[in-house]
mmCIF file of C-alpha atoms in Angstrom:
data_model
loop_
_atom_site.group_PDB
_atom_site.id
_atom_site.type_symbol
_atom_site.label_atom_id
_atom_site.label_comp_id
_atom_site.label_asym_id
_atom_site.label_seq_id
_atom_site.Cartn_x
_atom_site.Cartn_y
_atom_site.Cartn_z
ATOM 1 C CA MET A 13 2.960 37.553 36.197
ATOM 2 C CA GLY A 14 -0.784 37.521 37.362
ATOM 3 C CA ALA A 15 -2.658 34.538 37.821
ATOM 4 C CA PRO A 16 -4.281 33.025 34.798
ATOM 5 C CA ALA A 17 -7.786 34.143 33.779
ATOM 6 C CA ILE A 18 -10.628 32.238 35.218
ATOM 7 C CA GLY A 19 -11.900 29.686 33.064
ATOM 8 C CA ARG A 20 -9.094 29.662 30.917
ATOM 9 C CA SER A 21 -7.608 26.258 30.519
ATOM 10 C CA LEU A 22 -3.589 25.720 30.990
ATOM 11 C CA ALA A 23 -3.635 22.218 29.540
ATOM 12 C CA ALA A 24 -2.203 21.405 26.229
ATOM 13 C CA PRO A 25 -4.544 21.237 23.274
ATOM 14 C CA ALA A 26 -5.986 17.663 22.640
ATOM 15 C CA PRO A 27 -4.060 15.987 20.234
ATOM 16 C CA LEU A 28 -5.456 15.071 16.518
ATOM 17 C CA HIS A 29 -6.412 11.447 16.176
ATOM 18 C CA LEU A 30 -4.947 9.699 13.077
ATOM 19 C CA LEU A 31 -6.348 6.508 12.211
ATOM 20 C CA ALA A 32 -3.655 4.580 10.050
ATOM 21 C CA PRO A 33 -1.628 1.471 9.822
ATOM 22 C CA ALA A 34 0.807 0.865 12.679
ATOM 23 C CA ALA A 35 3.614 1.819 10.408
ATOM 24 C CA TYR A 36 2.817 5.622 10.670
ATOM 25 C CA ASP A 37 3.694 5.553 14.366
ATOM 26 C CA ASP A 38 6.909 6.776 13.087
ATOM 27 C CA PRO A 39 8.669 9.493 15.123
ATOM 28 C CA GLY A 40 9.984 11.222 11.885
ATOM 29 C CA VAL A 41 6.445 11.375 10.393
ATOM 30 C CA LEU A 42 4.578 12.317 13.687
ATOM 31 C CA SER A 43 7.340 15.125 14.304
ATOM 32 C CA ALA A 44 7.174 16.315 10.617
ATOM 33 C CA LEU A 45 3.358 16.458 10.985
ATOM 34 C CA LYS A 46 3.441 18.435 14.294
ATOM 35 C CA THR A 47 6.137 20.859 13.007
ATOM 36 C CA ALA A 48 4.071 21.544 9.787
ATOM 37 C CA THR A 49 0.692 22.034 11.432
ATOM 38 C CA LYS A 50 1.513 23.074 15.081
ATOM 39 C CA SER A 51 -0.531 20.348 16.644
ATOM 40 C CA ALA A 52 0.315 17.341 18.436
ATOM 41 C CA PHE A 53 -0.937 13.594 16.814
ATOM 42 C CA ASP A 54 -1.876 10.381 18.467
ATOM 43 C CA LEU A 55 -2.121 7.072 16.299
ATOM 44 C CA GLN A 56 -5.116 4.938 16.613
ATOM 45 C CA PRO A 57 -3.508 1.609 14.382
ATOM 46 C CA LEU A 58 -5.503 -0.026 12.127
ATOM 47 C CA ALA A 59 -5.206 -3.722 11.736
ATOM 48 C CA ASN A 60 -6.253 -3.679 8.020
ATOM 49 C CA ASP A 61 -8.135 -1.247 5.566
ATOM 50 C CA ASP A 62 -11.334 -3.028 6.295
ATOM 51 C CA SER A 63 -11.101 -2.242 9.888
ATOM 52 C CA ALA A 64 -11.379 1.366 9.176
ATOM 53 C CA VAL A 65 -15.103 1.131 8.392
ATOM 54 C CA ALA A 66 -16.291 0.693 11.903
ATOM 55 C CA PRO A 67 -14.594 3.630 13.814
ATOM 56 C CA LEU A 68 -15.633 5.753 10.632
ATOM 57 C CA VAL A 69 -19.365 4.991 10.493
ATOM 58 C CA PRO A 70 -21.174 8.263 10.645
ATOM 59 C CA LEU A 71 -22.617 9.015 14.298
ATOM 60 C CA LEU A 72 -26.250 8.941 14.734
ATOM 61 C CA PRO A 73 -27.962 12.412 15.611
ATOM 62 C CA GLY A 74 -27.901 11.668 19.257
ATOM 63 C CA ALA A 75 -24.159 11.005 19.813
ATOM 64 C CA THR A 76 -22.554 12.535 22.717
ATOM 65 C CA ALA A 77 -20.002 15.264 22.722
ATOM 66 C CA ALA A 78 -17.420 12.712 23.902
ATOM 67 C CA GLN A 79 -18.278 10.391 21.103
ATOM 68 C CA ARG A 80 -17.700 13.389 18.559
ATOM 69 C CA ALA A 81 -14.436 14.437 20.244
ATOM 70 C CA ALA A 82 -13.192 10.807 20.017
ATOM 71 C CA ARG A 83 -13.649 10.496 16.153
ATOM 72 C CA PRO A 84 -10.596 10.393 14.182
ATOM 73 C CA THR A 85 -9.352 13.706 12.573
ATOM 74 C CA LEU A 86 -7.765 11.994 9.612
ATOM 75 C CA THR A 87 -7.466 8.458 8.196
ATOM 76 C CA VAL A 88 -5.059 6.616 5.946
ATOM 77 C CA ALA A 89 -6.377 4.077 3.860
ATOM 78 C CA ALA A 90 -5.376 2.328 0.433
ATOM 79 C CA HIS A 91 -6.882 4.219 -2.306
ATOM 80 C CA PRO A 92 -8.980 1.249 -3.634
ATOM 81 C CA TRP A 93 -10.634 0.916 -0.190
ATOM 82 C CA LEU A 94 -11.009 4.590 0.165
ATOM 83 C CA ARG A 95 -12.944 4.729 -3.139
ATOM 84 C CA GLY A 96 -14.831 1.399 -3.142
ATOM 85 C CA ILE A 97 -15.833 1.185 0.727
ATOM 86 C CA LEU A 98 -15.226 4.388 2.654
ATOM 87 C CA TRP A 99 -16.627 6.901 0.043
ATOM 88 C CA PRO A 100 -19.776 4.766 -0.579
ATOM 89 C CA GLU A 101 -20.174 4.161 3.183
ATOM 90 C CA GLY A 102 -20.239 7.756 3.875
ATOM 91 C CA ALA A 103 -17.188 7.629 6.201
ATOM 92 C CA VAL A 104 -15.081 10.074 4.377
ATOM 93 C CA ASP A 105 -15.926 13.639 3.272
ATOM 94 C CA PRO A 106 -14.702 14.767 -0.269
ATOM 95 C CA LEU A 107 -12.269 17.603 -0.367
ATOM 96 C CA GLY A 108 -13.988 19.145 -3.434
ATOM 97 C CA LYS A 109 -14.850 18.756 -6.836
ATOM 98 C CA ASP A 110 -11.750 18.019 -9.093
ATOM 99 C CA GLY A 111 -9.843 21.153 -9.955
ATOM 100 C CA SER A 112 -11.521 23.049 -7.144
ATOM 101 C CA ALA A 113 -9.041 22.109 -4.420
ATOM 102 C CA PRO A 114 -5.273 22.233 -4.593
ATOM 103 C CA ALA A 115 -4.111 19.021 -5.961
ATOM 104 C CA SER A 116 -0.713 17.867 -6.492
ATOM 105 C CA SER A 117 0.527 18.426 -10.044
ATOM 106 C CA PHE A 118 3.252 15.641 -10.177
ATOM 107 C CA GLU A 119 2.710 12.058 -10.927
ATOM 108 C CA LEU A 120 3.797 9.318 -8.618
ATOM 109 C CA ALA A 121 6.543 8.419 -10.858
ATOM 110 C CA PRO A 122 7.540 9.212 -14.572
ATOM 111 C CA GLY A 123 5.176 7.062 -16.883
ATOM 112 C CA LEU A 124 2.751 6.391 -13.993
ATOM 113 C CA SER A 125 -0.623 6.785 -15.284
ATOM 114 C CA PRO A 126 -3.004 7.963 -13.885
ATOM 115 C CA PRO A 127 -1.467 11.033 -12.248
ATOM 116 C CA LEU A 128 -2.167 11.853 -8.751
ATOM 117 C CA ALA A 129 -5.281 14.167 -9.424
ATOM 118 C CA GLU A 130 -7.066 11.035 -10.797
ATOM 119 C CA LEU A 131 -5.761 8.662 -8.030
ATOM 120 C CA GLU A 132 -7.236 10.990 -5.526
ATOM 121 C CA SER A 133 -10.613 11.249 -7.160
ATOM 122 C CA GLY A 134 -13.639 9.482 -6.026
ATOM 123 C CA LEU A 135 -16.388 7.547 -7.675
ATOM 124 C CA GLU A 136 -16.844 8.534 -11.385
ATOM 125 C CA GLY A 137 -13.807 10.755 -11.064
ATOM 126 C CA SER A 138 -15.867 13.621 -9.781
ATOM 127 C CA TYR A 139 -14.507 14.287 -6.201
ATOM 128 C CA LEU A 140 -11.179 14.661 -4.469
ATOM 129 C CA LEU A 141 -11.107 12.241 -1.689
ATOM 130 C CA GLY A 142 -7.710 12.478 -0.227
ATOM 131 C CA ARG A 143 -3.938 13.277 -0.727
ATOM 132 C CA THR A 144 -1.485 10.573 -1.812
ATOM 133 C CA LEU A 145 1.036 9.774 0.931
ATOM 134 C CA ARG A 146 3.074 6.894 -0.020
ATOM 135 C CA PHE A 147 2.865 4.245 -2.821
ATOM 136 C CA ASP A 148 4.663 1.131 -3.551
ATOM 137 C CA ILE A 149 4.956 -1.551 -6.674
ATOM 138 C CA ALA A 150 4.565 -4.974 -5.655
ATOM 139 C CA GLY A 151 5.547 -7.768 -7.846
ATOM 140 C CA VAL A 152 8.246 -10.572 -7.831
ATOM 141 C CA GLY A 153 11.425 -9.995 -5.907
ATOM 142 C CA VAL A 154 14.453 -11.752 -7.528
ATOM 143 C CA ASP A 155 17.982 -12.401 -6.816
ATOM 144 C CA SER A 156 19.293 -11.728 -10.345
ATOM 145 C CA ARG A 157 22.581 -13.821 -9.798
ATOM 146 C CA ARG A 158 20.330 -17.057 -9.727
ATOM 147 C CA VAL A 159 16.998 -16.294 -11.475
ATOM 148 C CA SER A 160 16.889 -14.278 -14.784
ATOM 149 C CA VAL A 161 14.501 -11.434 -14.938
ATOM 150 C CA ALA A 162 14.065 -12.326 -18.816
ATOM 151 C CA ALA A 163 12.607 -15.431 -17.773
ATOM 152 C CA LEU A 164 9.858 -13.804 -15.921
ATOM 153 C CA ASP A 165 9.161 -11.976 -19.057
ATOM 154 C CA ASP A 166 9.074 -15.058 -21.350
ATOM 155 C CA ILE A 167 7.278 -17.532 -18.730
ATOM 156 C CA GLY A 168 5.495 -15.481 -16.328
ATOM 157 C CA LEU A 169 4.544 -16.736 -12.651
ATOM 158 C CA SER A 170 4.680 -20.394 -14.224
ATOM 159 C CA LEU A 171 8.525 -19.990 -13.920
ATOM 160 C CA ILE A 172 7.762 -21.067 -10.045
ATOM 161 C CA ASP A 173 7.026 -24.526 -11.417
ATOM 162 C CA ASP A 174 10.675 -24.929 -12.588
ATOM 163 C CA PRO A 175 11.838 -27.782 -10.348
ATOM 164 C CA ALA A 176 15.113 -25.775 -9.551
ATOM 165 C CA LEU A 177 12.959 -23.375 -7.756
ATOM 166 C CA SER A 178 11.113 -25.986 -5.662
ATOM 167 C CA GLY A 179 12.008 -24.989 -2.078
ATOM 168 C CA ARG A 180 13.888 -22.062 -3.333
ATOM 169 C CA TYR A 181 11.060 -19.325 -3.129
ATOM 170 C CA GLY A 182 9.407 -17.662 -0.306
ATOM 171 C CA LEU A 183 5.898 -16.097 -0.076
ATOM 172 C CA VAL A 184 4.901 -12.755 2.056
ATOM 173 C CA HIS A 185 1.824 -13.361 3.965
ATOM 174 C CA ASP A 186 0.743 -9.918 2.744
ATOM 175 C CA ALA A 187 -2.950 -9.255 3.033
ATOM 176 C CA ARG A 188 -2.898 -6.733 0.434
ATOM 177 C CA CYS A 189 -1.240 -8.376 -2.519
ATOM 178 C CA LEU A 190 -0.364 -11.949 -2.011
ATOM 179 C CA LEU A 191 -4.180 -13.246 -2.997
ATOM 180 C CA PRO A 192 -4.105 -11.627 -6.494
ATOM 181 C CA LEU A 193 -0.588 -12.722 -7.293
ATOM 182 C CA VAL A 194 -1.612 -16.375 -6.340
ATOM 183 C CA MET A 195 -4.671 -16.017 -8.441
ATOM 184 C CA LEU A 196 -2.547 -14.898 -11.296
ATOM 185 C CA TYR A 197 -0.016 -17.906 -10.589
ATOM 186 C CA CYS A 198 -3.336 -20.154 -10.953
ATOM 187 C CA GLY A 199 -4.216 -18.558 -14.331
ATOM 188 C CA LEU A 200 -7.094 -16.482 -12.857
ATOM 189 C CA ASP A 201 -7.973 -12.670 -13.427
ATOM 190 C CA PRO A 202 -8.160 -11.669 -9.858
ATOM 191 C CA PHE A 203 -10.453 -8.705 -10.409
ATOM 192 C CA ARG A 204 -13.613 -10.437 -11.547
ATOM 193 C CA LEU A 205 -15.942 -12.959 -10.251
ATOM 194 C CA GLN A 206 -14.832 -16.788 -10.912
ATOM 195 C CA LEU A 207 -16.622 -19.796 -11.969
ATOM 196 C CA ASP A 208 -16.917 -22.820 -9.875
ATOM 197 C CA SER A 209 -14.158 -24.604 -11.871
ATOM 198 C CA GLU A 210 -11.871 -21.551 -11.782
ATOM 199 C CA LEU A 211 -12.093 -21.832 -7.923
ATOM 200 C CA ARG A 212 -11.275 -25.362 -7.765
ATOM 201 C CA ARG A 213 -8.383 -24.611 -10.102
ATOM 202 C CA PHE A 214 -7.392 -21.843 -7.650
ATOM 203 C CA GLU A 215 -7.567 -24.257 -4.357
ATOM 204 C CA ALA A 216 -5.346 -26.684 -6.290
ATOM 205 C CA GLY A 217 -2.647 -24.281 -7.572
ATOM 206 C CA MET A 218 -2.764 -22.267 -4.351
ATOM 207 C CA ARG A 219 -1.840 -25.407 -2.262
ATOM 208 C CA ARG A 220 0.650 -26.430 -4.820
ATOM 209 C CA LEU A 221 2.406 -23.101 -4.341
ATOM 210 C CA VAL A 222 2.332 -23.061 -0.809
ATOM 211 C CA GLU A 223 3.556 -26.611 -0.031
ATOM 212 C CA ARG A 224 6.812 -25.895 -2.297
ATOM 213 C CA ALA A 225 7.653 -22.661 -0.671
ATOM 214 C CA ALA A 226 10.787 -22.551 1.270
ATOM 215 C CA LEU A 227 9.547 -19.937 3.712
ATOM 216 C CA ILE A 228 6.474 -18.122 4.607
ATOM 217 C CA ALA A 229 7.550 -14.682 5.589
ATOM 218 C CA ALA A 230 5.384 -12.434 7.871
ATOM 219 C CA THR A 231 6.782 -9.296 6.561
ATOM 220 C CA PRO A 232 8.208 -8.149 3.198
ATOM 221 C CA ALA A 233 11.608 -7.332 5.166
ATOM 222 C CA GLU A 234 11.922 -10.827 6.138
ATOM 223 C CA ALA A 235 11.619 -11.917 2.543
ATOM 224 C CA ALA A 236 14.031 -9.444 1.409
ATOM 225 C CA ALA A 237 16.602 -10.540 4.151
ATOM 226 C CA ALA A 238 16.166 -14.075 2.829
ATOM 227 C CA LEU A 239 16.697 -13.277 -0.849
ATOM 228 C CA ALA A 240 19.918 -10.955 0.240
ATOM 229 C CA ASP A 241 21.459 -13.851 2.211
ATOM 230 C CA GLY A 242 20.706 -16.399 -0.346
ATOM 231 C CA ARG A 243 18.259 -18.661 1.440
ATOM 232 C CA ILE A 244 15.674 -18.116 -1.350
ATOM 233 C CA ASP A 245 15.994 -16.944 -4.946
ATOM 234 C CA LEU A 246 12.591 -15.379 -5.667
ATOM 235 C CA ALA A 247 9.890 -14.135 -3.513
ATOM 236 C CA LEU A 248 6.173 -12.803 -4.106
ATOM 237 C CA PRO A 249 4.899 -10.411 -3.362
ATOM 238 C CA LEU A 250 7.772 -8.013 -2.850
ATOM 239 C CA GLY A 251 7.990 -4.305 -3.323
ATOM 240 C CA LEU A 252 10.290 -1.456 -3.778
ATOM 241 C CA GLY A 253 9.709 -0.417 -0.085
ATOM 242 C CA ALA A 254 10.934 -3.702 1.245
ATOM 243 C CA MET A 255 13.807 -4.041 -1.410
ATOM 244 C CA ALA A 256 15.315 -0.650 -0.833
ATOM 245 C CA PRO A 257 16.575 -1.076 2.558
ATOM 246 C CA ALA A 258 18.199 -4.529 1.349
ATOM 247 C CA ARG A 259 19.919 -2.665 -1.575
ATOM 248 C CA LEU A 260 21.238 -0.108 0.894
ATOM 249 C CA ALA A 261 22.782 -2.922 2.915
ATOM 250 C CA GLY A 262 24.658 -4.022 -0.270
ATOM 251 C CA GLY A 263 22.187 -6.382 -2.116
ATOM 252 C CA ARG A 264 22.747 -4.830 -5.575
ATOM 253 C CA HIS A 265 21.691 -8.119 -7.284
ATOM 254 C CA LEU A 266 18.026 -7.721 -5.936
ATOM 255 C CA THR A 267 15.385 -6.303 -8.208
ATOM 256 C CA VAL A 268 11.560 -6.216 -8.487
ATOM 257 C CA ALA A 269 10.215 -7.842 -11.565
ATOM 258 C CA ALA A 270 6.602 -7.832 -13.391
ATOM 259 C CA PRO A 271 6.225 -11.273 -14.841
ATOM 260 C CA GLY A 272 5.245 -10.574 -18.691
ATOM 261 C CA ARG A 273 2.736 -13.368 -19.200
ATOM 262 C CA GLY A 274 -0.616 -14.335 -17.746
ATOM 263 C CA PRO A 275 -4.413 -13.391 -17.858
ATOM 264 C CA MET A 276 -3.936 -9.954 -17.369
ATOM 265 C CA ALA A 277 -1.890 -9.258 -20.559
ATOM 266 C CA GLY A 278 1.414 -9.063 -18.816
ATOM 267 C CA GLN A 279 0.242 -6.825 -15.966
ATOM 268 C CA ALA A 280 1.311 -9.159 -13.180
ATOM 269 C CA ALA A 281 2.441 -6.522 -10.708
ATOM 270 C CA PHE A 282 0.531 -3.998 -8.607
ATOM 271 C CA TYR A 283 1.060 -0.459 -7.376
ATOM 272 C CA TRP A 284 -0.407 0.487 -4.109
ATOM 273 C CA VAL A 285 -1.392 3.812 -3.021
ATOM 274 C CA GLU A 286 -1.770 5.187 0.485
ATOM 275 C CA MET A 287 -4.102 8.101 0.899
ATOM 276 C CA LEU A 288 -4.944 10.501 3.661
ATOM 277 C CA ALA A 289 -8.599 11.380 3.869
ATOM 278 C CA LEU A 290 -10.905 13.432 5.908
ATOM 279 C CA PRO A 291 -13.600 11.421 7.825
ATOM 280 C CA THR A 292 -17.090 12.661 8.113
ATOM 281 C CA GLN A 293 -18.019 14.502 11.287
ATOM 282 C CA CYS A 294 -14.437 15.226 11.730
ATOM 283 C CA PRO A 295 -13.901 17.025 14.989
ATOM 284 C CA LYS A 296 -11.145 19.481 14.088
ATOM 285 C CA PRO A 297 -11.815 20.219 10.270
ATOM 286 C CA ASP A 298 -9.629 23.236 9.898
ATOM 287 C CA ALA A 299 -6.644 21.421 11.534
ATOM 288 C CA ALA A 300 -7.258 18.421 9.370
ATOM 289 C CA ARG A 301 -7.248 20.474 6.224
ATOM 290 C CA ALA A 302 -3.911 22.004 7.542
ATOM 291 C CA VAL A 303 -2.538 18.760 7.546
ATOM 292 C CA LEU A 304 -3.840 17.830 4.083
ATOM 293 C CA ASP A 305 -2.104 20.997 2.877
ATOM 294 C CA ALA A 306 1.310 20.049 4.365
ATOM 295 C CA VAL A 307 1.666 16.681 3.007
ATOM 296 C CA ALA A 308 3.956 17.498 -0.311
ATOM 297 C CA GLY A 309 6.201 19.700 2.130
ATOM 298 C CA ARG A 310 9.951 18.598 2.041
ATOM 299 C CA PRO A 311 9.986 17.407 5.935
ATOM 300 C CA LEU A 312 6.937 15.182 5.484
ATOM 301 C CA VAL A 313 8.009 13.807 2.202
ATOM 302 C CA SER A 314 11.448 12.980 3.431
ATOM 303 C CA ALA A 315 9.826 11.418 6.854
ATOM 304 C CA LEU A 316 7.542 9.373 4.808
ATOM 305 C CA ALA A 317 10.137 8.101 2.187
ATOM 306 C CA ARG A 318 12.463 7.077 5.252
ATOM 307 C CA MET A 319 9.631 5.546 7.219
ATOM 308 C CA GLY A 320 10.471 1.738 7.842
ATOM 309 C CA GLY A 321 13.720 2.135 5.978
ATOM 310 C CA LEU A 322 13.129 3.552 2.611
ATOM 311 C CA CYS A 323 10.055 3.692 0.466
ATOM 312 C CA PRO A 324 8.444 5.521 -2.566
ATOM 313 C CA ALA A 325 6.682 8.462 -1.395
ATOM 314 C CA ALA A 326 4.470 10.763 -3.326
ATOM 315 C CA GLY A 327 6.282 13.941 -3.754
ATOM 316 C CA LEU A 328 10.006 12.710 -4.121
ATOM 317 C CA LEU A 329 9.939 13.674 -7.685
ATOM 318 C CA ALA A 330 8.533 17.252 -7.118
ATOM 319 C CA ALA A 331 10.614 20.032 -8.327
ATOM 320 C CA GLY A 332 11.294 21.246 -4.827
ATOM 321 C CA ASN A 333 12.147 17.673 -3.285
ATOM 322 C CA VAL A 334 14.307 16.043 -5.835
ATOM 323 C CA ASP A 335 17.230 16.433 -3.577
ATOM 324 C CA ILE A 336 15.837 14.908 -0.463
ATOM 325 C CA LEU A 337 17.516 11.628 -0.655
ATOM 326 C CA THR A 338 21.065 10.669 -0.949
ATOM 327 C CA ALA A 339 22.706 9.373 -4.027
ATOM 328 C CA GLU A 340 22.611 5.825 -2.536
ATOM 329 C CA GLU A 341 18.993 6.147 -1.540
ATOM 330 C CA ARG A 342 17.982 7.370 -4.891
ATOM 331 C CA LEU A 343 20.069 4.149 -6.328
ATOM 332 C CA ALA A 344 18.342 1.888 -3.799
ATOM 333 C CA LEU A 345 14.841 2.946 -4.958
ATOM 334 C CA ASP A 346 15.830 2.474 -8.627
ATOM 335 C CA PHE A 347 14.132 5.492 -10.004
ATOM 336 C CA GLU A 348 15.277 4.854 -13.626
ATOM 337 C CA ALA A 349 13.543 1.589 -13.714
ATOM 338 C CA TRP A 350 10.112 2.786 -12.495
ATOM 339 C CA PRO A 351 8.635 3.850 -15.972
ATOM 340 C CA ALA A 352 9.248 0.584 -17.488
ATOM 341 C CA LEU A 353 8.042 -1.332 -14.410
ATOM 342 C CA LEU A 354 4.971 0.700 -13.868
ATOM 343 C CA ALA A 355 3.809 0.192 -17.367
ATOM 344 C CA ARG A 356 3.676 -3.488 -16.498
ATOM 345 C CA CYS A 357 1.655 -2.981 -13.265
ATOM 346 C CA THR A 358 -1.961 -2.611 -12.652
ATOM 347 C CA ALA A 359 -3.540 -0.573 -9.676
ATOM 348 C CA MET A 360 -4.384 -2.514 -6.833
ATOM 349 C CA ASP A 361 -8.129 -3.058 -6.733
ATOM 350 C CA LEU A 362 -10.827 -4.797 -4.707
ATOM 351 C CA VAL A 363 -10.631 -8.536 -5.272
ATOM 352 C CA PRO A 364 -14.419 -9.673 -5.767
ATOM 353 C CA GLU A 365 -13.610 -13.160 -4.517
ATOM 354 C CA ARG A 366 -11.435 -12.160 -1.385
ATOM 355 C CA LYS A 367 -14.112 -13.342 1.251
ATOM 356 C CA ARG A 368 -14.160 -16.711 -0.290
ATOM 357 C CA LEU A 369 -10.585 -17.143 -1.300
ATOM 358 C CA GLN A 370 -8.651 -15.448 1.439
ATOM 359 C CA PRO A 371 -9.616 -17.886 4.434
ATOM 360 C CA LEU A 372 -8.313 -20.763 2.074
ATOM 361 C CA LEU A 373 -5.056 -19.036 1.506
ATOM 362 C CA ASP A 374 -4.714 -17.962 5.315
ATOM 363 C CA ALA A 375 -5.291 -21.730 6.277
ATOM 364 C CA ALA A 376 -2.786 -23.202 3.901
ATOM 365 C CA LEU A 377 -0.283 -20.338 5.169
ATOM 366 C CA ALA A 378 -0.922 -21.067 8.684
ATOM 367 C CA ALA A 379 -0.574 -24.866 8.361
ATOM 368 C CA ARG A 380 2.941 -24.360 6.875
ATOM 369 C CA LYS A 381 4.124 -22.178 10.123
#
């Protein structure tokens, strides 16, 4: 073999930068991405969706080559932040007009409206902004041996005020979903601005809810474990992604419920969608689009579903993917319950009062730890 040609680099191609929550630093997911796209990936973890804005702010005209090369190739963000913050900030590029780009034709689950094509659209539904990877349904986790799901239908979140549940429920310090559920408990609609009198009602109700809790869980998995071993009877918020591993371990009595009463006409649970998007000034747009085209393939759908145990992944119900999961895994995810549960959910959206109310909730939770 002769010497390599002058000027030809023997170094491996630079990896593609994936800006995403830390959970995506998963060997199965990164391996499936590498296999599907013939590219290596490194993960730049996000603390939360808001932290996506700073590294994705478009570069100024005088940016250096190093700054351009360091930009993320792809980003994963929740679709409300993608549509409500990143797109208006000019941080992500649209994939195309609706219908002009290959969009997934299946829904997240039977009965879920809107379908993926609409979830992936941008402002005014005019542009495709990303590809849906995973979703979750977050409501109230219940040990059905001790708490009737029917009671949540009839009484809603006020069930928590039952003296029998004092010291028997847990709260998950989940920055995505706990605040709106606490607002619902206080009788407030979380998706509109609040009057001063309503804000006072929030503070009183929130403190009562936190003080009576048996535990403040740092992760949904911790709350699901407490439910499974009987330390608590109810937890919120808790989603299918946390519940499924506990069911696989034998916790068949655990279920996710959507309270049937409250200021949102009984829609007291949320679905959460994580989307893969293309940043503006992406350093490798062709490689990025190859990833976007691969996200509905069997290897990646399987890896996403099993990431962190087991969770709902877009693509599980596509015709070519229905046999990816074992019978036990399908039972743990409770596919049959999705249509009824999703009809009682609302899309997780931006909470207008989050900047005012989240610090109050965080301080109350921190005081309990």
